[in-house]
PDB file of C-alpha atoms in Angstrom:
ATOM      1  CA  UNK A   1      36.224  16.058  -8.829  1.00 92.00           C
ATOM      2  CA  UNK A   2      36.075  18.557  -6.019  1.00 93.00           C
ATOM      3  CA  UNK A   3      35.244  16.078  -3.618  1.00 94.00           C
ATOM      4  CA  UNK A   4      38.155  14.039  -4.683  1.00 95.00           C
ATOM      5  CA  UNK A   5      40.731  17.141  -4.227  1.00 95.00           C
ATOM      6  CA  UNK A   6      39.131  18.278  -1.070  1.00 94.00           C
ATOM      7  CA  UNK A   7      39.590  14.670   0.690  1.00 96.00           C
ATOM      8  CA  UNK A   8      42.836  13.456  -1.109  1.00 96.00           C
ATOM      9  CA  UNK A   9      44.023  12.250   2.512  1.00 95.00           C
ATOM     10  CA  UNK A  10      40.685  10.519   3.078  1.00 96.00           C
ATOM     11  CA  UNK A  11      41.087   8.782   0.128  1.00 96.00           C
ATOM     12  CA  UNK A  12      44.627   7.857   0.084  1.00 96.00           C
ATOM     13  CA  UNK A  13      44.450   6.816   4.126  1.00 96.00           C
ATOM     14  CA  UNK A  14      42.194   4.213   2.757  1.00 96.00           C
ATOM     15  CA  UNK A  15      44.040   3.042   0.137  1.00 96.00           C
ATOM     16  CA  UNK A  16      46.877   2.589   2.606  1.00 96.00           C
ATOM     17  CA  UNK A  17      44.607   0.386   5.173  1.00 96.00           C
ATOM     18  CA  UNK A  18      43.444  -1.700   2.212  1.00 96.00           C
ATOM     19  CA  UNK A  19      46.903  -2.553   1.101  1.00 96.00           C
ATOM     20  CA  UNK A  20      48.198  -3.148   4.981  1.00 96.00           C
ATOM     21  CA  UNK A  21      44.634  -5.635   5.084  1.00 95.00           C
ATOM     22  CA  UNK A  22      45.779  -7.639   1.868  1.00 94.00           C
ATOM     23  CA  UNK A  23      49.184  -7.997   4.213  1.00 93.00           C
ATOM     24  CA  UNK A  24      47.558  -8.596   7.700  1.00 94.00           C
ATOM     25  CA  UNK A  25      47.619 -12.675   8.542  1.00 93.00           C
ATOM     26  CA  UNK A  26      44.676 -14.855   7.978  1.00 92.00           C
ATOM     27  CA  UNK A  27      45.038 -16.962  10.974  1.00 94.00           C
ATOM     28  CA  UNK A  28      45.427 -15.373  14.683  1.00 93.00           C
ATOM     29  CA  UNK A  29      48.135 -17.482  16.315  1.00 93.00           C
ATOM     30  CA  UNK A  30      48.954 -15.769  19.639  1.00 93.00           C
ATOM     31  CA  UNK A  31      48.361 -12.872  21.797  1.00 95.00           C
ATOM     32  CA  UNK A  32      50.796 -10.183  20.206  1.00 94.00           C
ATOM     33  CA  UNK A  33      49.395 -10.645  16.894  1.00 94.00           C
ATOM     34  CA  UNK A  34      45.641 -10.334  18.225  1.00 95.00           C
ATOM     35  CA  UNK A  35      46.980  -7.297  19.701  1.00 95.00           C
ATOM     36  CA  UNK A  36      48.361  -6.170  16.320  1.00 95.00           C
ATOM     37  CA  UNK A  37      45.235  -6.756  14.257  1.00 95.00           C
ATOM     38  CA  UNK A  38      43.425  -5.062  17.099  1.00 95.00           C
ATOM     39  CA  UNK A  39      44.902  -2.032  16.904  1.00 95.00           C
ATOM     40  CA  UNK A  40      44.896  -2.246  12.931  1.00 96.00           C
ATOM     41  CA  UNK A  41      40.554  -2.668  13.376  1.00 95.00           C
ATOM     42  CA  UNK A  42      40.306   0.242  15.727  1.00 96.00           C
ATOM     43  CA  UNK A  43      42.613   2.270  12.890  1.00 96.00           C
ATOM     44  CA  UNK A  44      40.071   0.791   9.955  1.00 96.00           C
ATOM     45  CA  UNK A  45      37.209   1.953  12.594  1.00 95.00           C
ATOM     46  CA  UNK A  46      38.697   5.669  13.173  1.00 96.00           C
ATOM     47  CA  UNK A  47      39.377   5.853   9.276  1.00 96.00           C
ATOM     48  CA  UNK A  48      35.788   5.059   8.617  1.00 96.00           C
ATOM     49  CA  UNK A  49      34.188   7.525  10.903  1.00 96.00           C
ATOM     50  CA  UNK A  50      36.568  10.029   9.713  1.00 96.00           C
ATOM     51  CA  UNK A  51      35.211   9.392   6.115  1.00 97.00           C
ATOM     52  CA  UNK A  52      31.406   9.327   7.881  1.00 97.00           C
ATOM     53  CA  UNK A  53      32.123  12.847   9.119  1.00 97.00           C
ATOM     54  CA  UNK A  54      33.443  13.915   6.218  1.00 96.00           C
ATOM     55  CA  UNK A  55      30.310  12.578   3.830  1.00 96.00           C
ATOM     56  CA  UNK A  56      27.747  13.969   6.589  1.00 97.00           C
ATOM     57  CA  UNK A  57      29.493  17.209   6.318  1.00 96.00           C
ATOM     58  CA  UNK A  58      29.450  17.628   2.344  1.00 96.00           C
ATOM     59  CA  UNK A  59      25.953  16.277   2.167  1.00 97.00           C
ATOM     60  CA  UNK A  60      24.600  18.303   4.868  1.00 97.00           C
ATOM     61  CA  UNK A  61      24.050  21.659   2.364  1.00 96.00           C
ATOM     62  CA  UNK A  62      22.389  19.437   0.053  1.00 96.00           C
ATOM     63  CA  UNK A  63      19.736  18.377   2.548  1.00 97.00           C
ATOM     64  CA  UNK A  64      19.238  21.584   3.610  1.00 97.00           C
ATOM     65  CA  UNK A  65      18.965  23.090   0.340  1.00 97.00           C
ATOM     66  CA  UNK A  66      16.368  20.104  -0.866  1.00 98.00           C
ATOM     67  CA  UNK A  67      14.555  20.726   2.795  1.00 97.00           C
ATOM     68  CA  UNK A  68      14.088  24.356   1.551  1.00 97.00           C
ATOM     69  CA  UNK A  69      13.011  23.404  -2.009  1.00 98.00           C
ATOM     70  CA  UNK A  70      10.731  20.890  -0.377  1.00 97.00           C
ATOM     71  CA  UNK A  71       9.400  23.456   2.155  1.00 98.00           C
ATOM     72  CA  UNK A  72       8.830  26.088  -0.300  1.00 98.00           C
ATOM     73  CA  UNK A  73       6.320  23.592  -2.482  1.00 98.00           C
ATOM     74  CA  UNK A  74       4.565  21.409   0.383  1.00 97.00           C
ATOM     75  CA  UNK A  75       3.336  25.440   1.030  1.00 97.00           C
ATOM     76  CA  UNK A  76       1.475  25.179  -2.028  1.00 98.00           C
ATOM     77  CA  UNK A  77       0.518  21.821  -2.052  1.00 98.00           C
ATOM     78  CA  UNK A  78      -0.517  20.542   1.328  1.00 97.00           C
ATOM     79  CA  UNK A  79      -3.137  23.334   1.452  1.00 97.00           C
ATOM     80  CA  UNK A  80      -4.402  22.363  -1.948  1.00 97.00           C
ATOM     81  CA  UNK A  81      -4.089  18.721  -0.884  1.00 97.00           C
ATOM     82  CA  UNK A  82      -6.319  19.311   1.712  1.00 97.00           C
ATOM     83  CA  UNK A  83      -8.715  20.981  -0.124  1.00 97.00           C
ATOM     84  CA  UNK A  84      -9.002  18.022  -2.928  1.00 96.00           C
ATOM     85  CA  UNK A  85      -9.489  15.753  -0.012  1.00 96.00           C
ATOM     86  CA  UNK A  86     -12.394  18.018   1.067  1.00 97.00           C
ATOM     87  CA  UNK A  87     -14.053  17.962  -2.501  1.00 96.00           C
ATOM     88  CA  UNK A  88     -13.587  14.042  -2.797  1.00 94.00           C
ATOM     89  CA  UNK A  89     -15.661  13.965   0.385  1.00 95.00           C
ATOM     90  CA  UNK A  90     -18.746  16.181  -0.397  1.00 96.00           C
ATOM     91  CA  UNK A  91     -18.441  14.021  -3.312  1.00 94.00           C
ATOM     92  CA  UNK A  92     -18.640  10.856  -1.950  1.00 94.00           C
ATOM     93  CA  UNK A  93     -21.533  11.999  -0.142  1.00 96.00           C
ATOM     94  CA  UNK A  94     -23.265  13.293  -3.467  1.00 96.00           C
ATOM     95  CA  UNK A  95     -22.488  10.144  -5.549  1.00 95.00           C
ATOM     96  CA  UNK A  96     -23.750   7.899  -2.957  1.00 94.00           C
ATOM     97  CA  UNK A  97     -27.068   9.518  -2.498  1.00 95.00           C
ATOM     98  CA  UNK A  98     -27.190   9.597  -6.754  1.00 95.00           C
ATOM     99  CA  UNK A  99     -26.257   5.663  -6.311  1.00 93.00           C
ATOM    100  CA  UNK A 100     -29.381   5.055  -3.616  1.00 94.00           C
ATOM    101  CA  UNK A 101     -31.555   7.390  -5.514  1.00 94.00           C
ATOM    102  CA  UNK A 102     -30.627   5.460  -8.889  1.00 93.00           C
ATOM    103  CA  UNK A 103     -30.870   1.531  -7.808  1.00 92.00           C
ATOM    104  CA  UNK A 104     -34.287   2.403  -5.924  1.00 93.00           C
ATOM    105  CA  UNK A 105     -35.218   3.700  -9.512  1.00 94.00           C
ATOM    106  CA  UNK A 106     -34.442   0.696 -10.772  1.00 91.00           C
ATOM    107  CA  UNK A 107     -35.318  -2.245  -8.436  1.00 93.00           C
ATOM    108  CA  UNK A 108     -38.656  -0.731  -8.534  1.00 93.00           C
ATOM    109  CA  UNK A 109     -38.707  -0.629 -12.298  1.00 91.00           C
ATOM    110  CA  UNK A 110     -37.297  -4.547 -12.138  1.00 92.00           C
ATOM    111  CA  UNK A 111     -40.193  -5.188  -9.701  1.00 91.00           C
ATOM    112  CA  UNK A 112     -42.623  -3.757 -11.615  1.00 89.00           C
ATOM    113  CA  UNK A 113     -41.588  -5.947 -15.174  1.00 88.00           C
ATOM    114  CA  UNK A 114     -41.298  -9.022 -12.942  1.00 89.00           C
ATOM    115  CA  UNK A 115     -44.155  -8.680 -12.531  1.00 87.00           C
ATOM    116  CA  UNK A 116     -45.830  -8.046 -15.763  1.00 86.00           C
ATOM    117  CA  UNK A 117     -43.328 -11.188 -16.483  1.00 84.00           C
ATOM    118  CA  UNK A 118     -45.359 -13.704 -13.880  1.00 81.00           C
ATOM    119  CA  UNK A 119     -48.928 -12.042 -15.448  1.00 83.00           C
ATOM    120  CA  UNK A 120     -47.282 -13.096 -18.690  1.00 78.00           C
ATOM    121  CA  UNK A 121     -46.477 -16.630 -17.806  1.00 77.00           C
ATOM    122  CA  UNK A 122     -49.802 -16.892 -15.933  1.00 72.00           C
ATOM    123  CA  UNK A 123     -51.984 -15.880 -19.216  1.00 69.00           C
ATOM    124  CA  UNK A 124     -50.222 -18.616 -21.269  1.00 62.00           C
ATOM    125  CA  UNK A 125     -52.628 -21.402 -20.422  1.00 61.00           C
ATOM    126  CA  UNK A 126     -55.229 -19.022 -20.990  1.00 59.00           C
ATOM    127  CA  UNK A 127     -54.847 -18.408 -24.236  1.00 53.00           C
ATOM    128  CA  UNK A 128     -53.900 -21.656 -25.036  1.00 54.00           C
ATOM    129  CA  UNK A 129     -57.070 -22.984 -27.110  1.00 59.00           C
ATOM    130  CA  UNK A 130     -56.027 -21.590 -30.033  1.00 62.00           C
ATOM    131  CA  UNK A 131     -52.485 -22.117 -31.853  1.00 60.00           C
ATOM    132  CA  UNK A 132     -52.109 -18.303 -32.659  1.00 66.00           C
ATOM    133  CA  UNK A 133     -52.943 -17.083 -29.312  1.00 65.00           C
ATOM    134  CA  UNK A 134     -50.561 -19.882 -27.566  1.00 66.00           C
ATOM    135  CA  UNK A 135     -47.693 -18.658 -29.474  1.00 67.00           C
ATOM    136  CA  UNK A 136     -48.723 -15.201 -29.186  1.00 68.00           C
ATOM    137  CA  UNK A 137     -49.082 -15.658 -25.542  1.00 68.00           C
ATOM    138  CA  UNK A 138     -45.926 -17.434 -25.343  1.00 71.00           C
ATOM    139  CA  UNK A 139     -44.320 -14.537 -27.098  1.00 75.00           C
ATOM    140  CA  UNK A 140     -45.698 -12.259 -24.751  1.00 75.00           C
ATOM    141  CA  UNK A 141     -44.391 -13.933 -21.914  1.00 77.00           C
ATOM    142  CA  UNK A 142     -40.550 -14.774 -23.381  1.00 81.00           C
ATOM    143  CA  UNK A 143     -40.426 -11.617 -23.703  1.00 84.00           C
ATOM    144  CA  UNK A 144     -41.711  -9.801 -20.296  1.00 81.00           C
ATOM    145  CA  UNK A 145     -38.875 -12.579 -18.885  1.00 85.00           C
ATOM    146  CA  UNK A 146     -36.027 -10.979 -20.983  1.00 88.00           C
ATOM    147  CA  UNK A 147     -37.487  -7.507 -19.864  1.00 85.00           C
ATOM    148  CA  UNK A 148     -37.433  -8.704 -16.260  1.00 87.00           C
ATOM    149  CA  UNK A 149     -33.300 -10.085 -16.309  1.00 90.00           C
ATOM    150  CA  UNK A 150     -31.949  -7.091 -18.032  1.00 90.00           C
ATOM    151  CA  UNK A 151     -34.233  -5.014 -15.376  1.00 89.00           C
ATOM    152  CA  UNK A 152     -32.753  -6.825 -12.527  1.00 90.00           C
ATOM    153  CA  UNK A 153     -29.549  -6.722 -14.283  1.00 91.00           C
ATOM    154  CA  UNK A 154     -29.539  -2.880 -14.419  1.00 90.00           C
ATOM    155  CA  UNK A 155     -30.713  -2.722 -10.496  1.00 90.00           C
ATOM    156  CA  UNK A 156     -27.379  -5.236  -9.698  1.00 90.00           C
ATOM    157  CA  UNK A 157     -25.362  -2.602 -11.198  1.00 92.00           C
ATOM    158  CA  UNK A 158     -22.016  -1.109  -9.340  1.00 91.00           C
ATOM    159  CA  UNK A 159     -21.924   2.119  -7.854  1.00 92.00           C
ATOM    160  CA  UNK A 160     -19.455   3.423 -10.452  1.00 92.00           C
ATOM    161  CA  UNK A 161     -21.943   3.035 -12.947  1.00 92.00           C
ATOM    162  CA  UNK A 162     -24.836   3.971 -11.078  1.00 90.00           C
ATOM    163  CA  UNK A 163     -23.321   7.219  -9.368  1.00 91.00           C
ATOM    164  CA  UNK A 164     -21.056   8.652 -12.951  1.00 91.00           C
ATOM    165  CA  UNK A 165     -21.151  12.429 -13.748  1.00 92.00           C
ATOM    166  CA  UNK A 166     -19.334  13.992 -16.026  1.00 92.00           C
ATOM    167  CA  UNK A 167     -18.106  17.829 -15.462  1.00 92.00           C
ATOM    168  CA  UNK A 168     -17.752  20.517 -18.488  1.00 92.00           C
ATOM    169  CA  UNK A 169     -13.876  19.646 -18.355  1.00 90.00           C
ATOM    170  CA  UNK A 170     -13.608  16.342 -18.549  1.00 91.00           C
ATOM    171  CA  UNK A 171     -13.942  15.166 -15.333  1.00 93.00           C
ATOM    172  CA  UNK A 172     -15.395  11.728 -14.359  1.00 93.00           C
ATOM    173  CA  UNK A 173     -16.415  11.337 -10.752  1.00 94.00           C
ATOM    174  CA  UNK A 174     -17.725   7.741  -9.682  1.00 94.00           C
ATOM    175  CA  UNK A 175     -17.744   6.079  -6.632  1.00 93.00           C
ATOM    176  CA  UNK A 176     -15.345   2.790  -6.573  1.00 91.00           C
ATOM    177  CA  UNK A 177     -15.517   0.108  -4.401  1.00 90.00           C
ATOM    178  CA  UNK A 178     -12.657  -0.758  -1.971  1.00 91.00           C
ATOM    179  CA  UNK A 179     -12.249  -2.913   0.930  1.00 90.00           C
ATOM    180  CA  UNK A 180     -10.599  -1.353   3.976  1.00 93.00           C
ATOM    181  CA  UNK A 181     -10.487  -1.855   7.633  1.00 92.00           C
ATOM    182  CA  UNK A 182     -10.182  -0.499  11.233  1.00 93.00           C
ATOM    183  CA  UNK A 183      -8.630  -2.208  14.383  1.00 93.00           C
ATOM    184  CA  UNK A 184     -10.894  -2.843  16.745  1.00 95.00           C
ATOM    185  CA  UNK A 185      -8.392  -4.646  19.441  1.00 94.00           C
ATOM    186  CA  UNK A 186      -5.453  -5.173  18.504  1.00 91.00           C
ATOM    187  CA  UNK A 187      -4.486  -7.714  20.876  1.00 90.00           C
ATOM    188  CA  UNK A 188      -7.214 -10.147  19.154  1.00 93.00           C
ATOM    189  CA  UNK A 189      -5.783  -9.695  15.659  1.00 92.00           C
ATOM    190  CA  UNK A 190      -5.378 -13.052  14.427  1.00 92.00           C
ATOM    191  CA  UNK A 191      -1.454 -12.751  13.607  1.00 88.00           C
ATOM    192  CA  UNK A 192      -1.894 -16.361  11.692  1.00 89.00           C
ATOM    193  CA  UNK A 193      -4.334 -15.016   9.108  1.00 92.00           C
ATOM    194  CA  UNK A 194      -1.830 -12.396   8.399  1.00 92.00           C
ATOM    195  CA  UNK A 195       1.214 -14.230   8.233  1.00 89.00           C
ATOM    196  CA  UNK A 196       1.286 -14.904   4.077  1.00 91.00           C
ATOM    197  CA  UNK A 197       1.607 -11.618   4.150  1.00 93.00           C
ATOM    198  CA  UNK A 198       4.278  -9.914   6.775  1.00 93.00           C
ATOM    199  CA  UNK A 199       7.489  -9.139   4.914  1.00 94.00           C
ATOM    200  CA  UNK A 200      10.394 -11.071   6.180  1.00 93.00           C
ATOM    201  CA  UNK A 201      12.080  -7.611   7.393  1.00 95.00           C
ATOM    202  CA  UNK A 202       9.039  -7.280   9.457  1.00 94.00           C
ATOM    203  CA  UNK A 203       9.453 -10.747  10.711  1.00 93.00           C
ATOM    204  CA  UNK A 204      13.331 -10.390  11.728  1.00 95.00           C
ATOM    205  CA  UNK A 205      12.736  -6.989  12.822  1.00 95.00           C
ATOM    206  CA  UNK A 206       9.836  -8.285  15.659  1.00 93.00           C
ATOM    207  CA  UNK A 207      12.062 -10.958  16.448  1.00 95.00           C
ATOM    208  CA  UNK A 208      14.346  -8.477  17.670  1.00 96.00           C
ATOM    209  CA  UNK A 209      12.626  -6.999  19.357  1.00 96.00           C
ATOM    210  CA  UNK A 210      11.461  -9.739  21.421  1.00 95.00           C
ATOM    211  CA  UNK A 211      15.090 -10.433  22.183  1.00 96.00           C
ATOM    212  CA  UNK A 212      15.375  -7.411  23.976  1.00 96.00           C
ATOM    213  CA  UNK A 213      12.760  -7.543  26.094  1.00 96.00           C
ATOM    214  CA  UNK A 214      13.892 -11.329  27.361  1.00 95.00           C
ATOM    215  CA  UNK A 215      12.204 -13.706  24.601  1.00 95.00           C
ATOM    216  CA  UNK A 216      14.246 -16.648  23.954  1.00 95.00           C
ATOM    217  CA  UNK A 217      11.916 -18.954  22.212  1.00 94.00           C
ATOM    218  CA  UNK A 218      10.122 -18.592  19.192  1.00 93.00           C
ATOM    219  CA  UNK A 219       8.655 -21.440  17.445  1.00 91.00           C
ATOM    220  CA  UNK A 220      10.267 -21.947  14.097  1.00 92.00           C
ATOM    221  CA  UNK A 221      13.299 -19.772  15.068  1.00 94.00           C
ATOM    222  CA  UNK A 222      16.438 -20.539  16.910  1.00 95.00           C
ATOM    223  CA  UNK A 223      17.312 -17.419  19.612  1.00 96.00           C
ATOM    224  CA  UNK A 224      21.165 -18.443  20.782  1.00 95.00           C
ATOM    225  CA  UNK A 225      24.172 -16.465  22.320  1.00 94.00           C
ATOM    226  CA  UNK A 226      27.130 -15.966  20.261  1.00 94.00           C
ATOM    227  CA  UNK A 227      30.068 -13.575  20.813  1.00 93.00           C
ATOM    228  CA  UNK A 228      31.400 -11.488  18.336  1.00 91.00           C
ATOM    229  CA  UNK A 229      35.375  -9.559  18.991  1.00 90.00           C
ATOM    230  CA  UNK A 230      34.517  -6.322  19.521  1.00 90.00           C
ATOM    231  CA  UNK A 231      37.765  -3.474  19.695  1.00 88.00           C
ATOM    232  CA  UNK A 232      38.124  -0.004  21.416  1.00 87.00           C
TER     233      UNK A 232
END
């Protein structure tokens, strides 16, 4: 409501152009009406930036208001950001070591019941003259082979599980496996791998910007000249 007193003429200047555009002619005929609608674009155009000065100018203690509000609380968080970024390294550090520590534990305990599982299957034919011990040894060595998968199966484990502590709180820390990546040159990046996966916006926006520095082909894109009335 205030803003709508304060720029009544704004407002009705444009509802003026927009009835003098429903009157303007659709189809250019000769010079003095080109002239005409010329001068009625560059009045649309002055209107318009009148209105942009006018928006910038009621917005502009807004921003500077939020810039305060968010000034006064990245004070308190970027230092506290920082410092949770230093804690998630030292324990990265810790829960990796835990995760070495923990799967050497346990490929040495798989090794170990392996194996007791290949003694197992050697004694079968052993003890095969009698029916009791056969089974028995069979048993035996069934057995020492189910010890010996879920021992290798615990040694396979992922780091999360491997590396979890718990604090007093609540708190779960566990490493978790991401993939990430650094460029190493990034004039051999192979643009073709990548292409599923560059945003249109990104594609128009590089094409572009080889059109200003000279391009004028692209495969799979048509780079032509047009002209466009422009009025001062």
């Amino acid at each position: 409501e205030e803003l709508a007193e304060r720029h009544l003429g704004t407002a009705c200047r444009a509802a003026e152009l927009a009835a003098a555009y429903n009157r303007a002619p659709v189809e250019i005929a000769d010079d003095e009406t080109a002239g005409k609608i010329g001068d009625f674009a560059k009045q649309i155009t002055a209107a318009i930036k009148d209105a942009e000065a006018a928006r910038v100018a009621e917005k502009e203690p807004y921003l500077a208001r939020g810039r305060l509000v968010d000034g006064f609380f990245k004070a308190i968080t970027d230092p506290l950001d920082k410092s949770v970024v230093s804690l998630r390294h030292r324990l990265t550090g810790f829960l990796r070591r835990k995760e070495e520590t923990e799967r050497r534990v346990r490929e040495e305990e798989a090794a170990r019941v392996a194996e007791i599982a290949r003694q197992a299957a050697e004694e079968r034919p052993r003890k095969a003259p009698g029916l009791a011990a056969a089974i028995e040894a069979e048993e035996l060595a069934q057995g020492a082979q189910a010890d010996a998968l879920l021992a290798a199966q615990a040694a396979a484990a992922p780091p999360a599980e491997l590396s979890r502590t718990r604090g007093d709180y609540g708190a779960v820390a566990s490493l978790r496996r991401e993939w990430t990546f650094e460029v190493l040159d990034r004039s051999a990046l192979d643009l073709e791998a990548l292409r599923p996966h560059l945003a249109a916006a990104d594609v128009d926006k590089a094409i572009r910007a080889a059109i200003k520095v000279g391009v004028r082909h692209v495969t799979g894109a048509r780079i032509f000249e047009t002209t466009t009335a422009a009025v001062r």
